[in-house]
mmCIF file of C-alpha atoms in Angstrom:
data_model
loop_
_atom_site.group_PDB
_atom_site.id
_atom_site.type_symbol
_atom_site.label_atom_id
_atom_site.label_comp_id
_atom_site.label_asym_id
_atom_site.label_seq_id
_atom_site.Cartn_x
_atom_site.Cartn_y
_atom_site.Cartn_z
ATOM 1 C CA UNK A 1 20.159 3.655 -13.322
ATOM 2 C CA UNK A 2 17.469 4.746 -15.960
ATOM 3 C CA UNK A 3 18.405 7.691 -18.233
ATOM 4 C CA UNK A 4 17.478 11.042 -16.802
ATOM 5 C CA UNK A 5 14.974 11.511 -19.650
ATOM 6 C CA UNK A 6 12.625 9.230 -17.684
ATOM 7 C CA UNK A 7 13.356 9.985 -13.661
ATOM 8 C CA UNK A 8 11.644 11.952 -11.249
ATOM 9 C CA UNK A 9 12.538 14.339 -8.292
ATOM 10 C CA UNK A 10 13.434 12.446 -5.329
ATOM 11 C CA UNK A 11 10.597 14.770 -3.192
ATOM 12 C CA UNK A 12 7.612 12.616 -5.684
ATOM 13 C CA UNK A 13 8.792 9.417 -3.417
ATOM 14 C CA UNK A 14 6.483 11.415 -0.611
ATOM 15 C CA UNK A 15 3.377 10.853 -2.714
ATOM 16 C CA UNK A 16 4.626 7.330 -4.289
ATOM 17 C CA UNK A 17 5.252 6.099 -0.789
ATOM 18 C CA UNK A 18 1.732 7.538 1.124
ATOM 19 C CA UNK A 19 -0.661 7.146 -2.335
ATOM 20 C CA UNK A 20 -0.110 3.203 -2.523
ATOM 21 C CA UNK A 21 -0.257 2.826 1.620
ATOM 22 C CA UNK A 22 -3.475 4.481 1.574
ATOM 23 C CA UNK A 23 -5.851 2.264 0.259
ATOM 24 C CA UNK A 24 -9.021 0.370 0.830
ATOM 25 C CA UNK A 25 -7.283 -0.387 4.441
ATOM 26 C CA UNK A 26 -8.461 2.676 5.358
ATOM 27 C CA UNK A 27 -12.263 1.410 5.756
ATOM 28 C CA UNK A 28 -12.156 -1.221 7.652
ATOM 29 C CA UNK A 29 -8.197 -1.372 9.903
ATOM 30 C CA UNK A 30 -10.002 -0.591 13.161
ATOM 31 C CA UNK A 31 -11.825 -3.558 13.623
ATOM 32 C CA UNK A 32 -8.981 -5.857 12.823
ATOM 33 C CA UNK A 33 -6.305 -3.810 15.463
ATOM 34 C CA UNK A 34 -8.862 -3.574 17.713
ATOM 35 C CA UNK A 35 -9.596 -7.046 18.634
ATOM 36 C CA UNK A 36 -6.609 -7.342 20.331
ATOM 37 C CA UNK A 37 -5.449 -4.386 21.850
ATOM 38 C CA UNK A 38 -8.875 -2.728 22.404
ATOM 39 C CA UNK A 39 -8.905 1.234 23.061
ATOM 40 C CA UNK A 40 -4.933 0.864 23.425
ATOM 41 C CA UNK A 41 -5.164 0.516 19.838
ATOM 42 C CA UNK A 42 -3.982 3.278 18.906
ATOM 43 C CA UNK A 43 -0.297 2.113 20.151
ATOM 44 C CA UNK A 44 -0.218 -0.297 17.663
ATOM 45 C CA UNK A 45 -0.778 2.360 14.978
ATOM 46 C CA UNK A 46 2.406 3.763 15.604
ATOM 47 C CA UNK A 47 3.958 0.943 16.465
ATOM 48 C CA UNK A 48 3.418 0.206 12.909
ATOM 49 C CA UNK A 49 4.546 3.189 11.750
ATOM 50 C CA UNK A 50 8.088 2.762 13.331
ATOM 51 C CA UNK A 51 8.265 -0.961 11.890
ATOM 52 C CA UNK A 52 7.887 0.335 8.604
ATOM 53 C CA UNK A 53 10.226 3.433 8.783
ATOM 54 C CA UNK A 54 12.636 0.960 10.272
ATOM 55 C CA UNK A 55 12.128 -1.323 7.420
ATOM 56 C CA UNK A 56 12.264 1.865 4.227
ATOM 57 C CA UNK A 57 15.584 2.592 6.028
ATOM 58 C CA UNK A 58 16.877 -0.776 5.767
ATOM 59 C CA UNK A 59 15.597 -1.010 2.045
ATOM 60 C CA UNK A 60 17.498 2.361 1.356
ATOM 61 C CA UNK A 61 20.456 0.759 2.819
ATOM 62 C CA UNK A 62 20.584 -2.060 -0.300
ATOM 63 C CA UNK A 63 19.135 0.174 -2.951
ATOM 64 C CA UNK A 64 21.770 2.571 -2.112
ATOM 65 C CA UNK A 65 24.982 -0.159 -1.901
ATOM 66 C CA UNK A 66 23.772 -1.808 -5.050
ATOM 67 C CA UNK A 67 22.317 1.157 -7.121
ATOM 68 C CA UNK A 68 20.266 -1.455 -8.825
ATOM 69 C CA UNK A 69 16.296 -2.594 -8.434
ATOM 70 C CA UNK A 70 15.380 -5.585 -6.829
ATOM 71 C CA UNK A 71 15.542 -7.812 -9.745
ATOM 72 C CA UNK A 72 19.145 -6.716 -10.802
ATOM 73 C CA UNK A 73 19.603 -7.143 -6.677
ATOM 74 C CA UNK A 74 18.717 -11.070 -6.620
ATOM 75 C CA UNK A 75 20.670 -11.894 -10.653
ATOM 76 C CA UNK A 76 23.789 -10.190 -8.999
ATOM 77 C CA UNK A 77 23.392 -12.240 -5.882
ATOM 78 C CA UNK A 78 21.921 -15.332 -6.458
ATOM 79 C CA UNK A 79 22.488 -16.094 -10.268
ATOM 80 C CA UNK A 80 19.859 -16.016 -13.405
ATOM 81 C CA UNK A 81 18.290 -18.969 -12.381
ATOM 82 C CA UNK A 82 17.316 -18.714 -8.584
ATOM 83 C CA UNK A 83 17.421 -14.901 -8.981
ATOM 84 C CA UNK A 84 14.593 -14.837 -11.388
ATOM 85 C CA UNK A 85 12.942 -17.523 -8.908
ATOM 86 C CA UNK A 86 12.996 -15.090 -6.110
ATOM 87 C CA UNK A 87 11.956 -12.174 -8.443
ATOM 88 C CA UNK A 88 9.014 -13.970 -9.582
ATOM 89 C CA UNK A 89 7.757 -14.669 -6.051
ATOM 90 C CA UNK A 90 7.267 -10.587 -5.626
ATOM 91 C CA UNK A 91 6.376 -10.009 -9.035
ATOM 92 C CA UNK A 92 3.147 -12.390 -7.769
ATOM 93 C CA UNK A 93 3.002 -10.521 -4.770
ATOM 94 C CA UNK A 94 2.532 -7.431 -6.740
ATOM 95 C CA UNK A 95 -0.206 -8.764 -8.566
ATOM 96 C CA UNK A 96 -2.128 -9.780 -5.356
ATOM 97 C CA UNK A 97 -1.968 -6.358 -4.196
ATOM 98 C CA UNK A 98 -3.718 -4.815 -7.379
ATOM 99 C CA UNK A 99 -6.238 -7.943 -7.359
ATOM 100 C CA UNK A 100 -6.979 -7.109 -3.575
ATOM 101 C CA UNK A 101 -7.199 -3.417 -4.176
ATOM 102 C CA UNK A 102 -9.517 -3.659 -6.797
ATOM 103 C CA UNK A 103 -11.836 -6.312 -5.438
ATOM 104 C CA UNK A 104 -11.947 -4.969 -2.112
ATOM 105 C CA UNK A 105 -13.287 -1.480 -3.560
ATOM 106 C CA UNK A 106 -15.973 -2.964 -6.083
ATOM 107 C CA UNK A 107 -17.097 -4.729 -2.637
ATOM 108 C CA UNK A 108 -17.231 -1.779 -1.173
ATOM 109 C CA UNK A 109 -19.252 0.175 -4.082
ATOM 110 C CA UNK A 110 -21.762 -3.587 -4.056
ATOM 111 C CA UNK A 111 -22.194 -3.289 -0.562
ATOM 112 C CA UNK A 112 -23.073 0.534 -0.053
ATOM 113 C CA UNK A 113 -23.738 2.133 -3.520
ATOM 114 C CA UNK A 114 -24.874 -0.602 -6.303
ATOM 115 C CA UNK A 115 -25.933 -3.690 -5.379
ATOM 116 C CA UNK A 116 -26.429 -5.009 -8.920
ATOM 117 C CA UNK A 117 -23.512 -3.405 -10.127
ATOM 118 C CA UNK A 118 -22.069 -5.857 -13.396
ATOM 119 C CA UNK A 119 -18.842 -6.243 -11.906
ATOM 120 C CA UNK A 120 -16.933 -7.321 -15.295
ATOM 121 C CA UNK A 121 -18.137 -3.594 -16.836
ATOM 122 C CA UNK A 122 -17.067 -1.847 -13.767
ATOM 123 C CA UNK A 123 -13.177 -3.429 -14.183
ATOM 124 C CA UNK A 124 -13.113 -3.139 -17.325
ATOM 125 C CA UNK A 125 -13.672 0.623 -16.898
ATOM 126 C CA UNK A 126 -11.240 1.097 -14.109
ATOM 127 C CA UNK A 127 -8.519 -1.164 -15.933
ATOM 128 C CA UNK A 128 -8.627 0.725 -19.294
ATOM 129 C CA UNK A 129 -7.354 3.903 -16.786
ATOM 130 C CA UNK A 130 -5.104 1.738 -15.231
ATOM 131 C CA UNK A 131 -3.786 0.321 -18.903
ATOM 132 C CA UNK A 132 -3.445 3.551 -20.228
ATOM 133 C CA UNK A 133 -1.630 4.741 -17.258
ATOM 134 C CA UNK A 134 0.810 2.071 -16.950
ATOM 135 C CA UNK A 135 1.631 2.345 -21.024
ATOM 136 C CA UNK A 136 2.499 5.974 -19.970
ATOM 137 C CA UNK A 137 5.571 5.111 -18.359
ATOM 138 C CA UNK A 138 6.953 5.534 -14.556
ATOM 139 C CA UNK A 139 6.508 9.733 -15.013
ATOM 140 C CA UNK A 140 2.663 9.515 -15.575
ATOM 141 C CA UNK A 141 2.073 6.689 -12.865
ATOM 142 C CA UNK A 142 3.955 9.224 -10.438
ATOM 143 C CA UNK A 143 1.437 11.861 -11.505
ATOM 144 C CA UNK A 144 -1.471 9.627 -10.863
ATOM 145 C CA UNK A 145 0.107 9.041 -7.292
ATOM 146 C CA UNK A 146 0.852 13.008 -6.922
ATOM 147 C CA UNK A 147 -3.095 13.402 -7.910
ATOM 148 C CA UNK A 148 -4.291 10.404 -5.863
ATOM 149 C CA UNK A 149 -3.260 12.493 -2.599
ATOM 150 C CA UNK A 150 -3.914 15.904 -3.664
ATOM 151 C CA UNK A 151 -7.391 15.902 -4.668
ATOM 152 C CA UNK A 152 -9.576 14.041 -2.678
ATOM 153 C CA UNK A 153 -7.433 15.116 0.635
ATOM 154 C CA UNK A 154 -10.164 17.524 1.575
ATOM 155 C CA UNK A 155 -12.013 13.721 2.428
ATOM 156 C CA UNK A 156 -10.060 13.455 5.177
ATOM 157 C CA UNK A 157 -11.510 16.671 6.409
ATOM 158 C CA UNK A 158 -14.829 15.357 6.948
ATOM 159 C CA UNK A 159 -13.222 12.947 9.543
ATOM 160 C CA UNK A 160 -13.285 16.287 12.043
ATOM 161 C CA UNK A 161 -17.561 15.805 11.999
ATOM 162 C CA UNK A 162 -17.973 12.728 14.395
ATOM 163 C CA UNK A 163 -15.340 14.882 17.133
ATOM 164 C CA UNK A 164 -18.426 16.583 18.689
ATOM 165 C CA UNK A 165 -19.997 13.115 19.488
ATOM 166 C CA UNK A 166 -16.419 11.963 20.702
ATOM 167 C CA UNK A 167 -15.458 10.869 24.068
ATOM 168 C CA UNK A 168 -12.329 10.867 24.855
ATOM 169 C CA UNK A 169 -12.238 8.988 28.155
ATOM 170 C CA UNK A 170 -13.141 6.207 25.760
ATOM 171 C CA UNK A 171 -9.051 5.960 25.512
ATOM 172 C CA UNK A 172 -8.346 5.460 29.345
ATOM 173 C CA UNK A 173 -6.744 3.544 30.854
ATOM 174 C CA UNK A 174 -4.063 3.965 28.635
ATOM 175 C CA UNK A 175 -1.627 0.528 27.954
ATOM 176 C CA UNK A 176 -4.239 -1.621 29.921
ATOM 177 C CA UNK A 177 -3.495 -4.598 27.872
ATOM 178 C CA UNK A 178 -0.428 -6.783 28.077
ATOM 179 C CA UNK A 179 2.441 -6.899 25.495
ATOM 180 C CA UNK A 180 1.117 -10.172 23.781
ATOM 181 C CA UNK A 181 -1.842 -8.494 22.435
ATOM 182 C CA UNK A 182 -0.270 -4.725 21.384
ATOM 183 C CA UNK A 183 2.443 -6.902 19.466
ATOM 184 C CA UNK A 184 -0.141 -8.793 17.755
ATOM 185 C CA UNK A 185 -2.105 -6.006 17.200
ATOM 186 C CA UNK A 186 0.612 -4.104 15.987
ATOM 187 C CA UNK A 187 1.479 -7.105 13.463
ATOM 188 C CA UNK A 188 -2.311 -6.562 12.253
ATOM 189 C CA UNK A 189 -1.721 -3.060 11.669
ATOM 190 C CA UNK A 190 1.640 -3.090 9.833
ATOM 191 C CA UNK A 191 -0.303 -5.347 7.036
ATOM 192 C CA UNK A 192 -2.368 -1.570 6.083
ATOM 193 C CA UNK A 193 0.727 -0.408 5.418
ATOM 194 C CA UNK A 194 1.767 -2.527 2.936
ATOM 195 C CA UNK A 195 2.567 -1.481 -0.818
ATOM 196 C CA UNK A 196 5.878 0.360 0.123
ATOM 197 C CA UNK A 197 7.352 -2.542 -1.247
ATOM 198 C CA UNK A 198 7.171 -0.783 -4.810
ATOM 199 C CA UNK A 199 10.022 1.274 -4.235
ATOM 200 C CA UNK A 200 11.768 -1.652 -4.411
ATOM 201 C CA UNK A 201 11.891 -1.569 -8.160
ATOM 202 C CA UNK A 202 11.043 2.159 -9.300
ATOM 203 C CA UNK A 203 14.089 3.206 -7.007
ATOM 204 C CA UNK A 204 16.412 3.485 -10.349
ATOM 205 C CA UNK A 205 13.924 6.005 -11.402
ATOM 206 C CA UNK A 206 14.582 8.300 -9.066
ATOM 207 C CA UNK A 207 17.483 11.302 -9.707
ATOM 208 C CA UNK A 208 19.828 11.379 -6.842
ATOM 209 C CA UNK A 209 17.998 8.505 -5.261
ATOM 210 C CA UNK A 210 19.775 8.679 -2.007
ATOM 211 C CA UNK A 211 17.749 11.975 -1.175
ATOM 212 C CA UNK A 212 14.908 10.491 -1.533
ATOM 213 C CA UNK A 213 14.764 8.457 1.469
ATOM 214 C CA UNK A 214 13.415 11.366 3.787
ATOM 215 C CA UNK A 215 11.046 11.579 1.305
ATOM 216 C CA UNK A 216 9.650 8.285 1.649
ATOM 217 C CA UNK A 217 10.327 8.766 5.656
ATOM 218 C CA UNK A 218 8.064 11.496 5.312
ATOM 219 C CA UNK A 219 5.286 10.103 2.924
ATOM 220 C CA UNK A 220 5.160 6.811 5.442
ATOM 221 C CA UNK A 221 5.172 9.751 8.281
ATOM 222 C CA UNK A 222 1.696 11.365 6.865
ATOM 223 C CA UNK A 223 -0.333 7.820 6.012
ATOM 224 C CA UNK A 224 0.839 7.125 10.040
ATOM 225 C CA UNK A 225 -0.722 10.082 11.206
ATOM 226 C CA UNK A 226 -3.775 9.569 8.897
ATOM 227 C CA UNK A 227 -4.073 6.043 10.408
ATOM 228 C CA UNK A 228 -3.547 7.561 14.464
ATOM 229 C CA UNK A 229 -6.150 10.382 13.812
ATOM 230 C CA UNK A 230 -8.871 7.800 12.486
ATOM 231 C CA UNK A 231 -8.506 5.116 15.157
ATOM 232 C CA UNK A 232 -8.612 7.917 18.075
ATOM 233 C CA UNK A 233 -11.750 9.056 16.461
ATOM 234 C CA UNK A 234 -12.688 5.797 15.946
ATOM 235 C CA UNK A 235 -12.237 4.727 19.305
ATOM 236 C CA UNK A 236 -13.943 7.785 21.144
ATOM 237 C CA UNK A 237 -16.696 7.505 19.295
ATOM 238 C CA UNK A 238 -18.004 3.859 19.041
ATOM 239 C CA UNK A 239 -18.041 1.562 21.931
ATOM 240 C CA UNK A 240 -15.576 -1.368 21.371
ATOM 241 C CA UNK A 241 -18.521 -3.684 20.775
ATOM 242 C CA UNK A 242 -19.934 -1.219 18.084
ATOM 243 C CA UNK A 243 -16.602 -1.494 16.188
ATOM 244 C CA UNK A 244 -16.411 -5.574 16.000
ATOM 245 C CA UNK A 245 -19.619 -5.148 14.479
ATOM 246 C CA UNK A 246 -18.841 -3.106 11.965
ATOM 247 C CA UNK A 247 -16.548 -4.418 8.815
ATOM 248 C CA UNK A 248 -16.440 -0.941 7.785
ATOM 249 C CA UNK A 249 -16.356 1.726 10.546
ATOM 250 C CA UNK A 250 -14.542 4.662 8.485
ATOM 251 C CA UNK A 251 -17.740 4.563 6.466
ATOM 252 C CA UNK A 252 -20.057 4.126 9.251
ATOM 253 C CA UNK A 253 -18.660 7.722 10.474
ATOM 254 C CA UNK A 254 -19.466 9.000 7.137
ATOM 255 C CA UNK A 255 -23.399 8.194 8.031
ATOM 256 C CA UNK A 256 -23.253 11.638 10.376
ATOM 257 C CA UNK A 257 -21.264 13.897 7.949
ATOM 258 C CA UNK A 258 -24.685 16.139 6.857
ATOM 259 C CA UNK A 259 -23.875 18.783 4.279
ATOM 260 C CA UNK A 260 -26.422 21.279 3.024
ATOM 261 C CA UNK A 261 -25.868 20.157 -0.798
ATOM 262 C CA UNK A 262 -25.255 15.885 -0.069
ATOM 263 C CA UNK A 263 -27.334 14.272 1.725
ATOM 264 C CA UNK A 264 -25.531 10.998 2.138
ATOM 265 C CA UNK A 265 -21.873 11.761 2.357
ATOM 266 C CA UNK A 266 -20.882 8.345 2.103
ATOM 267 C CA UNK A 267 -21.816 8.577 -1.527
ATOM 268 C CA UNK A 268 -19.192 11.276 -2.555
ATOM 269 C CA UNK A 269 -16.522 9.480 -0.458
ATOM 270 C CA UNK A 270 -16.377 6.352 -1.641
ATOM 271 C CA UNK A 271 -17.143 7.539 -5.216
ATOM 272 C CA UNK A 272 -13.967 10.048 -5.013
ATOM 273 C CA UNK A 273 -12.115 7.492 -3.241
ATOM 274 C CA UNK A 274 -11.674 5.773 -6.981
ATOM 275 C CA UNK A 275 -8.383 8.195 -7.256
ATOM 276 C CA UNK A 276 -6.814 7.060 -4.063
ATOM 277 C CA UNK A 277 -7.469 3.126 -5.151
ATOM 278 C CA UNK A 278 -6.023 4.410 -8.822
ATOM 279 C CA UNK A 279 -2.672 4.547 -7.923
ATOM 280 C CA UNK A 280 -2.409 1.720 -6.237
ATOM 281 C CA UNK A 281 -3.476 -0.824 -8.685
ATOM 282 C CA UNK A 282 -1.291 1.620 -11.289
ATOM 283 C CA UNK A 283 2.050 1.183 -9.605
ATOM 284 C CA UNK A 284 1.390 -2.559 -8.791
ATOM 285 C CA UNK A 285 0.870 -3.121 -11.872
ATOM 286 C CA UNK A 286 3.602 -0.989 -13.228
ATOM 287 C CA UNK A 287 5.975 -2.823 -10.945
ATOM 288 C CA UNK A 288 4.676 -6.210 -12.043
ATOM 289 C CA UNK A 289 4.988 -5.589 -15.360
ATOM 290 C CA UNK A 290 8.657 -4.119 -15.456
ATOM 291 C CA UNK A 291 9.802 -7.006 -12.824
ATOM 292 C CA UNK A 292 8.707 -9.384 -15.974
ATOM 293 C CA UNK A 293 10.518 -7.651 -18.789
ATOM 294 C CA UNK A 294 13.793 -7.418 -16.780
ATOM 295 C CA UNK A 295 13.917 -11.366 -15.615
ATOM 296 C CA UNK A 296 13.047 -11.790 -19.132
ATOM 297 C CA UNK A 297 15.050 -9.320 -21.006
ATOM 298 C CA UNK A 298 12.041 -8.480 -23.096
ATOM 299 C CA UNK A 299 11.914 -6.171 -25.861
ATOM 300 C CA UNK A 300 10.354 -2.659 -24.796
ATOM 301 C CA UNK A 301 7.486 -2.657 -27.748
ATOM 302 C CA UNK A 302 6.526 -6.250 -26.279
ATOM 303 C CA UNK A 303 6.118 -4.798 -23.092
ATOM 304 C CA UNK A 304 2.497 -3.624 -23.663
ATOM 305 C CA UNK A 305 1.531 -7.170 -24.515
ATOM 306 C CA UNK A 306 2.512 -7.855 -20.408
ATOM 307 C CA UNK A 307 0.527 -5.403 -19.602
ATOM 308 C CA UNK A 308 -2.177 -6.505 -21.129
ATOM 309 C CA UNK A 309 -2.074 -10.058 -19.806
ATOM 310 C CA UNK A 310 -1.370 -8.679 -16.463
ATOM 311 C CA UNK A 311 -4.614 -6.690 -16.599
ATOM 312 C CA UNK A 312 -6.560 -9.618 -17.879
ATOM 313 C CA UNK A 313 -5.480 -12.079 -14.881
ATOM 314 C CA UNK A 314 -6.469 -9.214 -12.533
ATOM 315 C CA UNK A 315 -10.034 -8.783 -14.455
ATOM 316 C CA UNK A 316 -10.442 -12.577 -14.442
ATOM 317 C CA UNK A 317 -9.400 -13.117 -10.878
ATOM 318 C CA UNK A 318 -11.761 -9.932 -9.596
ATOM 319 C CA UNK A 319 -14.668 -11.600 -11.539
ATOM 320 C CA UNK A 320 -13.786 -15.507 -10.515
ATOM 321 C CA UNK A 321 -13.547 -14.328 -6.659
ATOM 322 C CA UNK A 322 -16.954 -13.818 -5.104
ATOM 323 C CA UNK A 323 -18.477 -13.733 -1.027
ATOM 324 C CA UNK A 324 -16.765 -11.808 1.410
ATOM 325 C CA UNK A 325 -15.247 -14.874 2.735
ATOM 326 C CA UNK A 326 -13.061 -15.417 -0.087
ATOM 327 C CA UNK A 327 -12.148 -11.641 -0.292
ATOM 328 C CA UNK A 328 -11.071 -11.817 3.615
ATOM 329 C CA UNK A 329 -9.130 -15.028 2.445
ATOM 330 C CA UNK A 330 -7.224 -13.427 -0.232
ATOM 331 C CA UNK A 331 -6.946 -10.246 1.926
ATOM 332 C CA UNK A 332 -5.167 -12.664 4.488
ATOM 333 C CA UNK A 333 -2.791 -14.757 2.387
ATOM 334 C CA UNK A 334 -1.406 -11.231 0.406
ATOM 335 C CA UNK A 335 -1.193 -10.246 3.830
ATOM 336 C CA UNK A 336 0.841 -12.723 5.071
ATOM 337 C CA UNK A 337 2.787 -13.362 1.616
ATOM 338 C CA UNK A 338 3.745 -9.442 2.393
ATOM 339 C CA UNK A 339 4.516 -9.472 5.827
ATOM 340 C CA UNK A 340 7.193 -12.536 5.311
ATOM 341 C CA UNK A 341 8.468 -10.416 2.372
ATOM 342 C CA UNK A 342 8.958 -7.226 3.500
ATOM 343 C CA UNK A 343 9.692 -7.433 7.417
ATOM 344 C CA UNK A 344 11.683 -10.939 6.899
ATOM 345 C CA UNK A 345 13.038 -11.422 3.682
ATOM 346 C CA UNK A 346 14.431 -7.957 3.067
ATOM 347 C CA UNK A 347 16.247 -7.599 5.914
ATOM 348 C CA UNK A 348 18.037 -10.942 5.573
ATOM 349 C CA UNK A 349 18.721 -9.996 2.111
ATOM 350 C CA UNK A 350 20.212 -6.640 3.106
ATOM 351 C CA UNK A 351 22.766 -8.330 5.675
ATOM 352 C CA UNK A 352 23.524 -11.373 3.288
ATOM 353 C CA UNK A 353 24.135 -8.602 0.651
ATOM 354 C CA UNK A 354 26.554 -6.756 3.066
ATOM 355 C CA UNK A 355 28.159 -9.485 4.431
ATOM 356 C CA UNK A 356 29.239 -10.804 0.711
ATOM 357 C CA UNK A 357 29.896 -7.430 0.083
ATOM 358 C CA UNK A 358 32.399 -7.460 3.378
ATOM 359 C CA UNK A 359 33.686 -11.506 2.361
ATOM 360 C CA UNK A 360 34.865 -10.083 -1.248
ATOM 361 C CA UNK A 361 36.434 -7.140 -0.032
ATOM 362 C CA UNK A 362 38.178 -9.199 2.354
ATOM 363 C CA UNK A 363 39.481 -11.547 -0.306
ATOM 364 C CA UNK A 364 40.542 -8.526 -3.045
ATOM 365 C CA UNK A 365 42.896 -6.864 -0.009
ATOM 366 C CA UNK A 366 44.368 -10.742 0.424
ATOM 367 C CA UNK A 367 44.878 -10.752 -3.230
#
């Protein structure tokens, strides 16, 4: 465990866990969930959200046996060599999620704000915040992530405008498609989700980590009702036509929010959404970077240098990856690099890690 100097309460998980599952996701989930489980969509929203509290639990239940991050996790159990092998694999997966974070957004901002926005400028800016963020330490990435969800939640407010135009027969019949297509819709849904995965290696920075886990529980608890509340609204108020047609529907909704000082409210939101994207690419990064200097033992005044490199291959890769099809492409493989990760790999590694844990008990008491 870290020294105490450099921990945080175990009730910041709540804002660690929600600030890095509430992403970019957010503007464009429906469409994707939709497609195969129509206005029963909503099912596979919290179908999703049970997955993942299933899967935190199961996380909590190596963290907590091993006291130890991931990275400590695989040297103890597999060796230097194969350890560092398997550490690498999610250090990279890491990475992806900052590089699909960040390029998703600046889409966003092309597509609906500044067409002939210079992209290299515009991640340079937003990676100087993230660099001096990360440099910080764990404690000021935390505050980031407490800031990312305090501030602009009064966005989620504006959500309540489209209910007047809503109907809500839209929903019936309810569970009128067949299993096949909720489960793969569900599958689709548990990929916005993603970025959990972090507490994976910031858990020895947590005091008294094992009350923490209703914490993350609960911060996994509010991004699922987010999620619910925007796909009900979503699907009462388009037609299910209207919604394959639209890449972004959360913004589309935003075209209708008329205040008497904005005119165009989609403006402010995606502008403000910058510190809910912040944290993300923060504690990717963050956990990138410190999965490096631990397989690698390196020196703590060398560990800016990684985080400088690690901010250049995201600036080069956001700059080198252009046309929506190769966004949705990288969207897809992170996607499914996470998916295999988090909903396979961890629980194997949980019950390989208990039963060694059971074989070399078995063998002391024969001793």
């Amino acid at each position: 465990m870290e020294e105490k100097e450099f921990q945080i309460s175990p009730f910041l998980v709540f804002y660690l866990v929600h600030s890095v599952q509430l992403g970019v996701g957010v503007f464009g989930f429906q469409r994707t969930i939709m497609k195969s489980a129509g206005n029963d969509a909503w099912i596979a929203v919290i179908g999703g959200g049970i997955a993942v509290s299933i899967i935190i639990w199961v996380m909590y239940l190596l963290l907590n046996k091993h006291q130890k991050d991931l990275i400590q996790i695989h040297r103890d159990l597999f060796g230097k060599w194969i350890g560092g092998l398997l550490s690498l694999i999610w250090i990279i997966y890491w990475l992806m999620i900052g590089i699909v974070v960040l390029r998703s957004y600046i889409e966003i901002v092309q597509v609906w704000l500044f067409p002939m926005i210079n992209i290299i400028m515009f991640s340079i800016i937003l990676l100087v915040l993230v660099y001096y963020c990360v440099t910080g330490g764990f404690r000021i990435v935390t505050g980031i992530s407490f800031l990312g969800v305090v501030i602009p939640f009064y966005i989620f407010l504006t959500f309540l405008f489209p209910i007047e135009y809503t109907h809500f027969r839209n929903l019936l019949p309810i569970w009128n498609h067949s299993m096949k297509d909720l489960t793969i819709s569900t599958k689709d849904m548990m990929l916005s989700y993603l970025g959990f995965s972090t507490l994976l290696i910031y858990y020895p920075y947590i005091k008294h980590p094992k009350k923490s886990q209703k914490w993350a529980q609960l911060g996994n608890l509010l991004t699922g009702v987010i999620y619910l509340f925007i796909i009900i609204i979503t699907i009462c108020y388009f037609s299910e036509n209207q919604v394959s047609r639209h890449t972004w529907a959360t913004l589309s909704m935003w075209k209708i929010v008329e205040l008497p000082f904005v005119e165009r409210f989609e403006y402010i939101g995606i502008t403000s959404w910058v510190l809910i994207i912040l944290p993300n690419i923060c504690l990717s990064v963050w956990a990138a970077t410190k999965g490096i200097q631990k397989i690698f033992n390196i020196n703590l005044k060398k560990v800016v240098v990684i985080t400088v490199v690690i901010l250049l291959i995201l600036l080069c890769s956001t700059v080198a990856i252009e046309g929506r099809e190769n966004i949705e492409m990288l969207n897809k493989y992170m996607s499914l690099l996470g998916l295999y990760l988090v909903f396979v790999y961890i629980p194997l590694l949980t019950l390989l890690s208990l039963l060694l844990s059971k074989i070399r008990r078995g063998n002391v008491e024969k001793a």
